[in-house]
Short mmCIF file of C-alpha atoms and ligand atoms in Angstrom, two decimals:
data_model
loop_
_atom_site.label_atom_id
_atom_site.label_comp_id
_atom_site.label_asym_id
_atom_site.label_seq_id
_atom_site.Cartn_x
_atom_site.Cartn_y
_atom_site.Cartn_z
CA UNK A 11 -0.07 0.33 -0.17
CA UNK A 12 1.01 3.64 -0.69
CA UNK A 13 0.78 6.91 1.48
CA UNK A 14 2.19 9.76 2.64
CA UNK A 15 3.41 10.41 6.02
CA UNK A 16 1.91 13.27 7.64
CA UNK A 17 3.41 13.30 11.18
CA UNK A 18 5.99 11.70 12.89
CA UNK A 19 6.67 11.72 16.48
CA UNK A 20 8.69 9.58 18.89
CA UNK A 21 9.61 6.86 16.19
CA UNK A 22 5.84 6.53 14.99
CA UNK A 23 5.00 7.68 11.42
CA UNK A 24 1.36 8.68 10.74
CA UNK A 25 0.27 7.44 7.14
CA UNK A 26 -2.70 9.11 5.17
CA UNK A 27 -2.88 6.07 2.80
CA UNK A 28 -3.44 7.16 -1.19
CA UNK A 29 -6.87 7.79 -2.01
CA UNK A 30 -8.30 7.40 1.70
CA UNK A 31 -10.66 10.00 3.19
CA UNK A 32 -8.76 12.71 4.34
CA UNK A 33 -9.07 11.57 8.19
CA UNK A 34 -7.87 8.11 7.80
CA UNK A 35 -4.49 7.44 9.60
CA UNK A 36 -2.39 4.49 9.72
CA UNK A 37 -0.06 4.59 12.64
CA UNK A 38 3.54 3.28 11.54
CA UNK A 39 6.84 2.03 12.54
CA UNK A 40 10.00 2.31 10.43
CA UNK A 41 11.77 -0.92 9.71
CA UNK A 42 15.37 -1.37 10.91
CA UNK A 43 16.25 -1.55 6.86
CA UNK A 44 16.12 2.56 7.15
CA UNK A 45 18.23 2.98 9.99
CA UNK A 46 20.96 0.66 8.28
CA UNK A 47 20.65 2.83 5.34
CA UNK A 48 21.13 5.91 7.15
CA UNK A 49 17.41 7.16 5.91
CA UNK A 50 15.12 8.77 8.46
CA UNK A 51 11.44 9.14 7.01
CA UNK A 52 10.27 12.76 6.88
CA UNK A 53 6.80 14.47 6.98
CA UNK A 54 5.73 14.45 3.35
CA UNK A 55 7.72 11.38 2.40
CA UNK A 56 5.36 8.97 0.11
CA UNK A 57 5.91 5.54 1.12
CA UNK A 58 5.29 1.86 0.85
CA UNK A 59 3.69 0.20 3.91
CA UNK A 60 1.98 -2.90 5.12
CA UNK A 61 -0.76 -3.35 7.28
CA UNK A 62 -0.06 -5.12 10.72
CA UNK A 63 -3.36 -4.65 12.47
CA UNK A 64 -6.31 -3.37 10.18
CA UNK A 65 -8.53 -2.81 13.16
CA UNK A 66 -5.93 -0.88 15.09
CA UNK A 67 -4.56 0.95 12.11
CA UNK A 68 -1.14 -0.20 12.72
CA UNK A 69 1.51 -0.69 10.21
CA UNK A 70 5.03 -0.84 8.85
CA UNK A 71 6.62 1.34 6.44
CA UNK A 72 8.77 -0.85 4.17
CA UNK A 73 9.89 1.67 1.57
CA UNK A 74 10.55 5.37 0.89
CA UNK A 75 9.99 6.53 -2.58
CA UNK A 76 12.11 8.93 -4.21
CA UNK A 77 12.06 12.21 -3.10
CA UNK A 78 11.61 15.64 -5.32
CA UNK A 79 13.29 17.41 -2.55
CA UNK A 80 13.87 17.48 1.40
CA UNK A 81 13.67 20.60 3.13
CA UNK A 82 16.09 21.05 6.49
CA UNK A 83 13.67 23.79 7.51
CA UNK A 84 10.99 22.90 8.52
CA UNK A 85 11.90 19.10 8.09
CA UNK A 86 9.92 17.74 5.44
CA UNK A 87 10.04 16.22 1.85
CA UNK A 88 8.12 16.84 -1.36
CA UNK A 89 7.09 20.21 -0.69
CA UNK A 90 5.90 22.21 -3.81
CA UNK A 91 5.99 25.64 -2.59
CA UNK A 92 5.63 27.94 0.43
CA UNK A 93 2.83 30.75 1.40
CA UNK A 94 4.21 33.18 3.98
CA UNK A 95 1.37 35.46 5.46
CA UNK A 96 2.21 39.03 6.60
CA UNK A 97 -0.36 41.56 7.63
CA UNK A 98 -0.39 44.80 5.95
CA UNK A 99 -1.23 46.33 8.94
CA UNK A 100 -1.69 45.53 12.32
CA UNK A 101 1.24 44.25 12.80
CA UNK A 102 2.87 46.53 10.39
CA UNK A 103 4.77 44.01 8.14
CA UNK A 104 8.29 43.14 9.34
CA UNK A 105 9.80 43.26 5.60
CA UNK A 106 13.17 42.14 7.27
CA UNK A 107 11.54 38.84 8.52
CA UNK A 108 9.93 38.37 5.46
CA UNK A 109 13.45 38.91 3.35
CA UNK A 110 14.48 36.31 5.61
CA UNK A 111 12.04 33.89 4.98
CA UNK A 112 12.69 34.46 1.36
CA UNK A 113 16.33 33.62 1.57
CA UNK A 114 15.39 30.45 3.55
CA UNK A 115 13.26 29.15 1.05
CA UNK A 116 14.73 30.36 -1.88
CA UNK A 117 18.28 28.75 -0.62
CA UNK A 118 16.32 25.60 -0.63
CA UNK A 119 14.83 26.13 -4.16
CA UNK A 120 11.02 26.29 -2.87
CA UNK A 121 8.92 29.04 -4.80
CA UNK A 122 7.03 31.20 -2.29
CA UNK A 123 3.66 32.89 -2.33
CA UNK A 124 3.72 36.18 -0.42
CA UNK A 125 0.25 37.07 1.30
CA UNK A 126 -0.10 40.41 2.06
CA UNK A 127 -2.94 40.04 4.41
CA UNK A 128 -5.80 42.18 5.96
CA UNK A 129 -5.92 44.67 3.00
CA UNK A 130 -9.53 45.71 4.15
CA UNK A 131 -7.31 47.43 7.07
CA UNK A 132 -4.94 49.37 5.13
CA UNK A 133 -4.88 52.38 2.71
CA UNK A 134 -4.69 51.53 -1.14
CA UNK A 135 -1.66 53.58 -1.60
CA UNK A 136 0.29 52.10 1.05
CA UNK A 137 -0.62 48.36 0.12
CA UNK A 138 0.70 49.42 -3.47
CA UNK A 139 3.84 50.71 -1.83
CA UNK A 140 4.48 47.54 0.10
CA UNK A 141 3.79 45.41 -2.91
CA UNK A 142 5.70 47.12 -5.45
CA UNK A 143 8.74 46.56 -3.11
CA UNK A 144 8.25 43.01 -4.05
CA UNK A 145 7.81 43.11 -7.50
CA UNK A 146 10.93 41.47 -8.78
CA UNK A 147 11.96 39.76 -5.80
CA UNK A 148 11.12 36.43 -7.25
CA UNK A 149 8.23 35.34 -5.41
CA UNK A 150 4.51 35.28 -6.49
CA UNK A 151 2.75 38.36 -4.09
CA UNK A 152 -0.94 38.16 -3.40
CA UNK A 153 -3.08 40.86 -1.53
CA UNK A 154 -5.64 39.06 0.51
CA UNK A 155 -8.43 39.80 2.88
CA UNK A 156 -10.37 37.39 5.00
CA UNK A 157 -12.75 40.16 5.92
CA UNK A 158 -13.95 40.83 2.06
CA UNK A 159 -12.57 37.67 0.33
CA UNK A 160 -10.09 39.79 -1.59
CA UNK A 161 -7.49 37.09 -3.12
CA UNK A 162 -8.97 34.19 -1.51
CA UNK A 163 -9.87 32.46 -4.80
CA UNK A 164 -6.79 33.01 -6.39
CA UNK A 165 -5.05 31.57 -3.35
CA UNK A 166 -7.35 28.70 -3.16
CA UNK A 167 -6.57 27.83 -6.95
CA UNK A 168 -2.51 28.07 -6.20
CA UNK A 169 -2.93 25.40 -3.51
CA UNK A 170 -4.77 22.88 -5.16
CA UNK A 171 -3.03 19.62 -5.97
CA UNK A 172 0.16 21.13 -4.20
CA UNK A 173 1.76 20.37 -0.91
CA UNK A 174 2.11 24.09 0.52
CA UNK A 175 4.05 25.15 3.87
CA UNK A 176 1.73 27.71 5.55
CA UNK A 177 4.18 30.37 7.27
CA UNK A 178 4.28 33.65 9.07
CA UNK A 179 4.83 35.58 12.21
CA UNK A 180 1.95 35.34 14.87
CA UNK A 181 -1.03 37.81 14.61
CA UNK A 182 -0.89 38.12 10.65
CA UNK A 183 -4.09 36.08 10.68
CA UNK A 184 -2.76 32.92 9.17
CA UNK A 185 -5.27 30.83 10.95
CA UNK A 186 -8.01 32.93 9.74
CA UNK A 187 -6.84 32.45 5.79
CA UNK A 188 -6.65 28.78 6.61
CA UNK A 189 -10.02 28.19 8.08
CA UNK A 190 -11.70 30.31 5.17
CA UNK A 191 -9.76 28.06 2.60
CA UNK A 192 -10.50 25.03 4.47
CA UNK A 193 -13.24 25.23 6.65
CA UNK A 194 -13.31 21.47 6.72
CA UNK A 195 -9.87 21.04 7.93
CA UNK A 196 -10.35 22.73 11.16
CA UNK A 197 -12.61 20.15 11.94
CA UNK A 198 -10.20 17.40 10.67
CA UNK A 199 -7.53 18.58 12.82
CA UNK A 200 -9.31 18.21 15.89
CA UNK A 201 -9.98 14.80 14.78
CA UNK A 202 -6.34 13.95 14.29
CA UNK A 203 -5.39 15.35 17.50
CA UNK A 204 -8.13 13.20 19.52
CA UNK A 205 -6.91 9.95 17.63
CA UNK A 206 -3.26 10.59 18.28
CA UNK A 207 -4.04 12.03 21.97
CA UNK A 208 -1.79 14.60 21.47
CA UNK A 209 -1.51 16.33 24.84
CA UNK A 210 -2.06 20.28 25.06
CA UNK A 211 1.76 21.06 26.11
CA UNK A 212 3.06 18.53 23.87
CA UNK A 213 5.52 20.45 21.46
CA UNK A 214 4.30 21.24 18.12
CA UNK A 215 5.67 19.11 15.16
CA UNK A 216 5.73 19.42 11.70
CA UNK A 217 2.51 18.13 10.33
CA UNK A 218 0.81 18.07 7.23
CA UNK A 219 -2.95 18.38 7.05
CA UNK A 220 -4.76 16.61 3.63
CA UNK A 221 -7.26 19.11 2.50
CA UNK A 222 -8.42 18.06 -1.02
CA UNK A 223 -7.31 15.40 -3.46
CA UNK A 224 -3.68 15.64 -3.88
CA UNK A 225 -3.36 18.70 -1.65
CA UNK A 226 -1.99 19.03 1.43
CA UNK A 227 -0.63 21.75 3.79
CA UNK A 228 1.63 22.01 6.57
CA UNK A 229 0.79 24.33 9.17
CA UNK A 230 3.81 26.24 10.82
CA UNK A 231 4.17 27.76 14.28
CA UNK A 232 4.30 31.49 14.11
CA UNK A 233 7.88 32.90 14.02
CA UNK A 234 9.32 35.79 15.68
CA UNK A 235 12.87 35.64 14.72
CA UNK A 236 14.55 33.53 11.53
CA UNK A 237 18.28 32.99 11.34
CA UNK A 238 19.68 33.22 8.19
CA UNK A 239 20.56 30.26 5.99
CA UNK A 240 24.19 29.07 5.76
CA UNK A 241 25.42 30.91 2.89
CA UNK A 242 28.56 32.71 1.88
CA UNK A 243 28.19 36.49 2.23
CA UNK A 244 29.36 36.54 -1.72
CA UNK A 245 26.39 34.14 -2.76
CA UNK A 246 23.89 36.50 -0.99
CA UNK A 247 23.25 38.80 -3.91
CA UNK A 248 22.10 36.07 -6.13
CA UNK A 249 19.17 35.36 -4.28
CA UNK A 250 18.16 38.97 -5.38
CA UNK A 251 16.61 38.70 -8.80
CA UNK A 252 16.22 42.39 -8.80
CA UNK A 253 20.00 42.87 -8.87
CA UNK A 254 20.47 40.97 -11.83
CA UNK A 255 20.20 43.42 -14.67
CA UNK A 256 21.50 46.61 -12.79
CA UNK A 257 24.43 44.54 -11.80
CA UNK A 258 25.64 44.54 -15.49
CA UNK A 259 26.68 47.90 -15.16
CA UNK A 260 28.91 47.43 -11.83
CA UNK A 261 32.48 48.25 -12.73
CA UNK A 262 33.98 45.54 -10.84
CA UNK A 263 33.21 41.62 -11.83
CA UNK A 264 32.12 40.31 -8.10
CA UNK A 265 30.72 43.50 -6.97
CA UNK A 266 28.92 43.08 -3.81
CA UNK A 267 26.85 46.20 -4.27
CA UNK A 268 28.09 47.74 -1.13
CA UNK A 269 31.33 49.63 -0.96
CA UNK A 270 32.22 49.55 -4.91
CA UNK A 271 32.64 52.72 -6.90
CA UNK A 272 30.27 52.60 -9.93
CA UNK A 273 28.14 50.10 -8.82
CA UNK A 274 25.04 49.36 -11.33
CA UNK A 275 22.91 48.21 -8.38
CA UNK A 276 23.30 51.43 -6.09
CA UNK A 277 22.66 53.46 -9.22
CA UNK A 278 19.50 51.57 -10.04
CA UNK A 279 18.70 52.30 -6.17
CA UNK A 280 19.39 56.09 -6.47
CA UNK A 281 16.96 55.84 -9.47
CA UNK A 282 14.45 53.86 -6.84
CA UNK A 283 14.24 51.12 -9.25
CA UNK A 284 15.14 49.05 -6.44
CA UNK A 285 13.51 48.85 -3.14
CA UNK A 286 15.47 50.87 -0.29
CA UNK A 287 14.11 48.50 2.46
CA UNK A 288 15.08 45.41 0.54
CA UNK A 289 18.56 46.97 -0.44
CA UNK A 290 19.19 48.03 3.26
CA UNK A 291 18.00 44.52 4.59
CA UNK A 292 20.56 42.73 1.99
CA UNK A 293 23.29 45.08 3.50
CA UNK A 294 22.43 43.93 6.93
CA UNK A 295 22.08 40.17 6.12
CA UNK A 296 25.60 40.60 4.13
CA UNK A 297 27.37 42.11 7.22
CA UNK A 298 25.68 39.44 9.70
CA UNK A 299 27.09 36.62 7.16
CA UNK A 300 30.51 38.42 7.22
CA UNK A 301 30.49 38.42 11.45
CA UNK A 302 29.38 34.60 11.29
CA UNK A 303 32.45 33.54 9.38
CA UNK A 304 34.59 35.09 11.92
CA UNK A 305 34.15 32.79 14.34
ZN1 ZN B 19 27.53 46.65 -7.85
#
């Protein structure tokens, strides 16, 4: 039988069998062969498993099918994309945190959809100003509101048939977005919790929810800070697609666009063709990576 690991805790893996109802889960152990081969099953892994006890819903994982990708943060396999929710106001978007998130995903080759939420609570001009800074950042940008439904249909379509990591700082309305998109998921979440007797105080683990045919979302805890991914400081500029064109005018090959004279990126910044916030964050990250290297 085939299925997908949707949760792993304490040596048990919970498998959602292929084409089973969303709330069917089989509690499996991974057989010793994986330990010998030094493979650890990940949430999101597609696996083959055998049933041990039909009644109790227990089984054994016998094979991990080839992975399309494996993420370190959050630890998971076969993720198609990430949706990161930020509020346009209340709280005011922390763009430094957003840029860190983009780097974290871009360095792992995961496409990102930025969801600027609570558009009903922000002036149109200010919304445009914030959105325009991310026009050329390599991520798709959506403006949404759970109050008047702006952007919700578009977001729903982007999630269909894919496995998506849902992320965002606390208080940005991520849960409201998810509840509007998938009202049935909320119920299933409770269902799942009861089945595996998750205590209120246990640590939260990475977990997938099946919300439709071949459609999974992975909710992640709200974050307040993010470490930069492990990068050489000289590599950082490669993750700024908006630097690519202007950097062709840089006088020096290998220009990192900070202190060099005749820098195309800094010229573009002067002409306001590149976002000042994005550039300032870039400079800060560059310095952070430089400091890290020292120790
Ligand atoms: Zn330059």
